[in-house]
Amino acid sequence: MTQDKETTLTSTKNKAVEIETHPFEPVLPPNATIMMMGTFPPTADKWAMNFHYPNFYNDMWRIYGRVFFDDADYFRVGDEKRFDPERIRDFMFERGIASCPTVKQAIRETGNASDKNLTVVTPVDLDSILPQVPKVKTLFTTGGKATEVLIELLKEPLAKSKHPKTNQSINYPYEWQSTDNQKTDVNNLTLHRLPSTSRAYPLSLDKKVAAYRAFFEKMGKL
């Protein structure tokens, strides 16, 4: 059995499973006022770059391009089937948009990035993330699974029926887990759920762009 910084093998009911660690570090601009939170990237063979939402056929960076620059290919590298991670990162620092996955470690039960078949082993440690982005007031998720993971971190998790539906917001009364942080206040956070940017999600690109544009306008980013 081998182990490296990315994956760990363990055994469950005599079946070897692979626990993967999220490969990308959070993007945490100190001036960020909102933070995007997804779940887990696809397997490395689907990556077009070493950055969040790395699959060229995921529409996240096309949506950002259209919303902010009226150009779906704004972050694309020429005619290549990849986006420019440095350009994206610079943009996020300029606009004050953070990005941090809700899942640190997970098991792909079916070997792909489907949230439906993703078992969360270790969720995000908000105690370590939030102090790095002290101006963040709103967390926004990119699908149902990320929303569920964040709600499970609350002292009193909400019933599933009270989770925000797509394009809805709720108050997010997070409380520090560590006594080291309890000397400071947590912002009065809001949790907003946006549509998944995966092409498997049954919503047209135009409608996804409209949803993200409305959110960023509300957040004062446009």
Short mmCIF file of C-alpha atoms in Angstrom, two decimals:
data_model
loop_
_atom_site.label_atom_id
_atom_site.label_comp_id
_atom_site.label_asym_id
_atom_site.label_seq_id
_atom_site.Cartn_x
_atom_site.Cartn_y
_atom_site.Cartn_z
CA MET A 1 0.00 0.00 0.00
CA THR A 2 1.37 3.42 -0.95
CA GLN A 3 0.56 6.89 0.22
CA ASP A 4 1.33 10.34 -1.18
CA LYS A 5 0.15 13.88 -0.51
CA GLU A 6 -2.78 13.55 -2.92
CA THR A 7 -4.35 10.22 -2.10
CA THR A 8 -4.65 7.69 0.67
CA LEU A 9 -5.77 4.10 0.33
CA THR A 10 -7.96 2.64 3.02
CA SER A 11 -10.13 -0.41 3.36
CA THR A 12 -13.87 -0.60 3.95
CA LYS A 13 -15.63 -3.95 4.23
CA ASN A 14 -12.63 -5.67 2.62
CA LYS A 15 -12.80 -3.29 -0.32
CA ALA A 16 -9.91 -0.90 -1.00
CA VAL A 17 -11.10 2.64 -1.58
CA GLU A 18 -9.15 5.74 -2.41
CA ILE A 19 -9.45 8.85 -0.28
CA GLU A 20 -8.46 11.81 -2.38
CA THR A 21 -7.32 15.20 -1.13
CA HIS A 22 -8.53 18.26 -3.03
CA PRO A 23 -5.63 19.18 -5.33
CA PHE A 24 -6.07 22.96 -5.49
CA GLU A 25 -5.36 25.54 -2.81
CA PRO A 26 -8.12 28.05 -2.04
CA VAL A 27 -7.93 31.46 -3.69
CA LEU A 28 -8.25 33.93 -0.82
CA PRO A 29 -7.90 37.60 -1.77
CA PRO A 30 -7.71 39.62 1.47
CA ASN A 31 -10.21 42.11 0.02
CA ALA A 32 -12.75 39.41 -0.92
CA THR A 33 -16.35 40.10 0.10
CA ILE A 34 -17.87 36.92 -1.40
CA MET A 35 -16.56 33.36 -1.61
CA MET A 36 -17.40 30.72 -4.22
CA MET A 37 -17.63 27.19 -2.82
CA GLY A 38 -17.92 24.04 -4.93
CA THR A 39 -17.12 20.44 -4.11
CA PHE A 40 -14.49 18.36 -5.92
CA PRO A 41 -12.80 18.47 -9.35
CA PRO A 42 -12.90 15.64 -11.88
CA THR A 43 -10.11 13.08 -12.12
CA ALA A 44 -6.79 14.48 -13.33
CA ASP A 45 -7.18 13.05 -16.83
CA LYS A 46 -10.04 15.54 -17.34
CA TRP A 47 -8.00 18.60 -16.34
CA ALA A 48 -7.12 21.30 -18.85
CA MET A 49 -5.27 23.33 -16.20
CA ASN A 50 -4.15 23.11 -12.57
CA PHE A 51 -6.84 25.32 -11.11
CA HIS A 52 -10.41 25.26 -9.84
CA TYR A 53 -12.98 23.99 -12.36
CA PRO A 54 -10.18 22.54 -14.51
CA ASN A 55 -12.32 20.66 -17.05
CA PHE A 56 -12.48 22.65 -20.29
CA TYR A 57 -16.06 21.46 -20.75
CA ASN A 58 -17.20 22.83 -17.42
CA ASP A 59 -18.72 26.25 -18.16
CA MET A 60 -17.65 28.11 -15.01
CA TRP A 61 -15.03 30.31 -16.67
CA ARG A 62 -17.18 30.84 -19.77
CA ILE A 63 -19.90 32.14 -17.47
CA TYR A 64 -17.47 34.47 -15.71
CA GLY A 65 -16.22 35.65 -19.10
CA ARG A 66 -19.72 36.43 -20.33
CA VAL A 67 -20.88 38.03 -17.07
CA PHE A 68 -17.92 40.35 -16.61
CA PHE A 69 -16.58 40.85 -20.14
CA ASP A 70 -19.40 39.78 -22.48
CA ASP A 71 -17.00 37.19 -23.92
CA ALA A 72 -17.26 33.46 -23.15
CA ASP A 73 -13.65 33.01 -24.30
CA TYR A 74 -12.20 35.85 -22.23
CA PHE A 75 -10.22 33.47 -19.98
CA ARG A 76 -9.44 30.97 -22.75
CA VAL A 77 -5.88 30.56 -24.03
CA GLY A 78 -6.22 31.39 -27.75
CA ASP A 79 -7.81 28.50 -29.62
CA GLU A 80 -6.53 25.94 -27.11
CA LYS A 81 -8.91 23.81 -25.08
CA ARG A 82 -7.90 25.33 -21.77
CA PHE A 83 -8.29 28.45 -19.69
CA ASP A 84 -5.55 30.64 -18.22
CA PRO A 85 -5.35 30.06 -14.45
CA GLU A 86 -3.16 33.10 -13.81
CA ARG A 87 -5.56 35.38 -15.62
CA ILE A 88 -8.45 33.95 -13.63
CA ARG A 89 -6.56 34.29 -10.35
CA ASP A 90 -5.56 37.89 -11.09
CA PHE A 91 -9.18 38.70 -11.92
CA MET A 92 -10.43 37.19 -8.65
CA PHE A 93 -7.94 39.21 -6.63
CA GLU A 94 -8.88 42.36 -8.50
CA ARG A 95 -12.63 41.86 -8.00
CA GLY A 96 -12.48 40.53 -4.45
CA ILE A 97 -13.92 37.08 -5.17
CA ALA A 98 -12.56 34.15 -3.17
CA SER A 99 -12.84 30.48 -4.11
CA CYS A 100 -12.63 27.63 -1.64
CA PRO A 101 -13.93 24.05 -2.00
CA THR A 102 -16.33 22.72 0.62
CA VAL A 103 -14.58 19.32 0.54
CA LYS A 104 -10.98 18.66 1.58
CA GLN A 105 -11.04 14.87 1.24
CA ALA A 106 -13.49 12.59 -0.51
CA ILE A 107 -14.07 9.15 -2.03
CA ARG A 108 -15.29 8.88 -5.62
CA GLU A 109 -17.67 5.96 -5.31
CA THR A 110 -18.00 5.64 -9.09
CA GLY A 111 -14.63 7.05 -10.14
CA ASN A 112 -15.95 10.32 -11.53
CA ALA A 113 -16.72 13.82 -10.24
CA SER A 114 -20.46 13.32 -9.86
CA ASP A 115 -21.58 14.92 -6.60
CA LYS A 116 -24.28 12.29 -6.31
CA ASN A 117 -21.63 9.59 -5.89
CA LEU A 118 -19.13 11.60 -3.85
CA THR A 119 -18.60 10.57 -0.23
CA VAL A 120 -17.25 13.44 1.85
CA VAL A 121 -14.52 12.32 4.23
CA THR A 122 -13.26 15.72 5.44
CA PRO A 123 -15.19 18.95 4.88
CA VAL A 124 -13.67 22.41 4.66
CA ASP A 125 -12.28 23.88 7.88
CA LEU A 126 -14.02 27.25 7.93
CA ASP A 127 -12.22 28.12 11.15
CA SER A 128 -8.98 28.32 9.18
CA ILE A 129 -10.46 29.88 6.02
CA LEU A 130 -12.74 32.68 7.24
CA PRO A 131 -10.04 34.58 9.20
CA GLN A 132 -8.07 34.84 5.95
CA VAL A 133 -11.00 36.58 4.22
CA PRO A 134 -12.39 38.74 7.04
CA LYS A 135 -14.50 40.91 4.70
CA VAL A 136 -16.47 37.99 3.26
CA LYS A 137 -20.17 38.38 3.99
CA THR A 138 -21.63 35.91 1.48
CA LEU A 139 -20.75 32.32 0.62
CA PHE A 140 -22.10 31.14 -2.71
CA THR A 141 -22.28 27.51 -3.71
CA THR A 142 -22.27 26.00 -7.17
CA GLY A 143 -24.73 23.19 -6.59
CA GLY A 144 -26.67 21.14 -4.08
CA LYS A 145 -23.87 19.02 -2.62
CA ALA A 146 -21.71 22.01 -1.68
CA THR A 147 -24.76 23.58 -0.06
CA GLU A 148 -25.43 20.43 1.96
CA VAL A 149 -21.81 20.23 3.15
CA LEU A 150 -21.88 23.81 4.43
CA ILE A 151 -25.21 23.40 6.17
CA GLU A 152 -23.89 20.30 7.95
CA LEU A 153 -21.20 22.52 9.51
CA LEU A 154 -23.79 24.56 11.39
CA LYS A 155 -24.35 23.94 15.08
CA GLU A 156 -27.98 23.23 14.25
CA PRO A 157 -28.15 21.98 10.64
CA LEU A 158 -31.32 22.78 8.76
CA ALA A 159 -33.77 20.16 7.60
CA LYS A 160 -33.31 19.29 3.95
CA SER A 161 -36.65 20.94 3.15
CA LYS A 162 -35.25 24.27 4.37
CA HIS A 163 -32.07 24.19 2.28
CA PRO A 164 -31.95 27.02 -0.26
CA LYS A 165 -33.11 26.08 -3.72
CA THR A 166 -31.17 27.24 -6.77
CA ASN A 167 -30.91 31.06 -6.87
CA GLN A 168 -32.09 31.40 -3.27
CA SER A 169 -30.30 32.69 -0.16
CA ILE A 170 -30.51 31.90 3.55
CA ASN A 171 -28.86 33.25 6.68
CA TYR A 172 -25.78 31.17 7.57
CA PRO A 173 -25.17 31.39 11.36
CA TYR A 174 -21.76 29.71 11.45
CA GLU A 175 -20.12 29.42 14.87
CA TRP A 176 -16.40 28.91 15.48
CA GLN A 177 -15.42 25.32 16.22
CA SER A 178 -12.07 26.25 17.74
CA THR A 179 -11.62 28.23 20.96
CA ASP A 180 -8.67 29.98 19.28
CA ASN A 181 -11.09 31.87 17.03
CA GLN A 182 -13.80 32.62 19.52
CA LYS A 183 -12.22 35.91 20.56
CA THR A 184 -13.30 37.33 17.19
CA ASP A 185 -16.73 37.67 15.67
CA VAL A 186 -17.98 35.70 12.68
CA ASN A 187 -19.55 37.92 10.06
CA ASN A 188 -23.30 37.67 9.75
CA LEU A 189 -22.94 35.34 6.80
CA THR A 190 -25.38 34.64 4.00
CA LEU A 191 -25.41 31.45 1.95
CA HIS A 192 -26.54 31.75 -1.67
CA ARG A 193 -26.99 28.76 -3.97
CA LEU A 194 -26.25 29.15 -7.68
CA PRO A 195 -26.71 26.58 -10.48
CA SER A 196 -24.04 24.02 -11.22
CA THR A 197 -21.84 24.93 -14.17
CA SER A 198 -21.47 21.31 -15.21
CA ARG A 199 -22.97 20.55 -18.60
CA ALA A 200 -24.72 17.62 -16.95
CA TYR A 201 -26.90 20.11 -15.08
CA PRO A 202 -30.10 20.56 -17.11
CA LEU A 203 -30.10 24.32 -17.60
CA SER A 204 -29.06 26.28 -20.67
CA LEU A 205 -25.84 28.28 -20.62
CA ASP A 206 -27.80 31.50 -21.16
CA LYS A 207 -29.90 30.84 -18.06
CA LYS A 208 -26.83 30.01 -16.00
CA VAL A 209 -25.18 33.23 -17.16
CA ALA A 210 -28.32 35.15 -16.20
CA ALA A 211 -28.33 33.61 -12.71
CA TYR A 212 -24.66 34.39 -12.08
CA ARG A 213 -25.02 37.91 -13.50
CA ALA A 214 -27.99 38.67 -11.23
CA PHE A 215 -26.03 37.42 -8.22
CA PHE A 216 -22.89 39.42 -8.99
CA GLU A 217 -24.95 42.53 -9.60
CA LYS A 218 -26.64 42.08 -6.23
CA MET A 219 -23.21 41.66 -4.62
CA GLY A 220 -21.93 44.89 -6.18
CA LYS A 221 -19.37 43.16 -8.40
CA LEU A 222 -20.81 44.54 -11.67
#
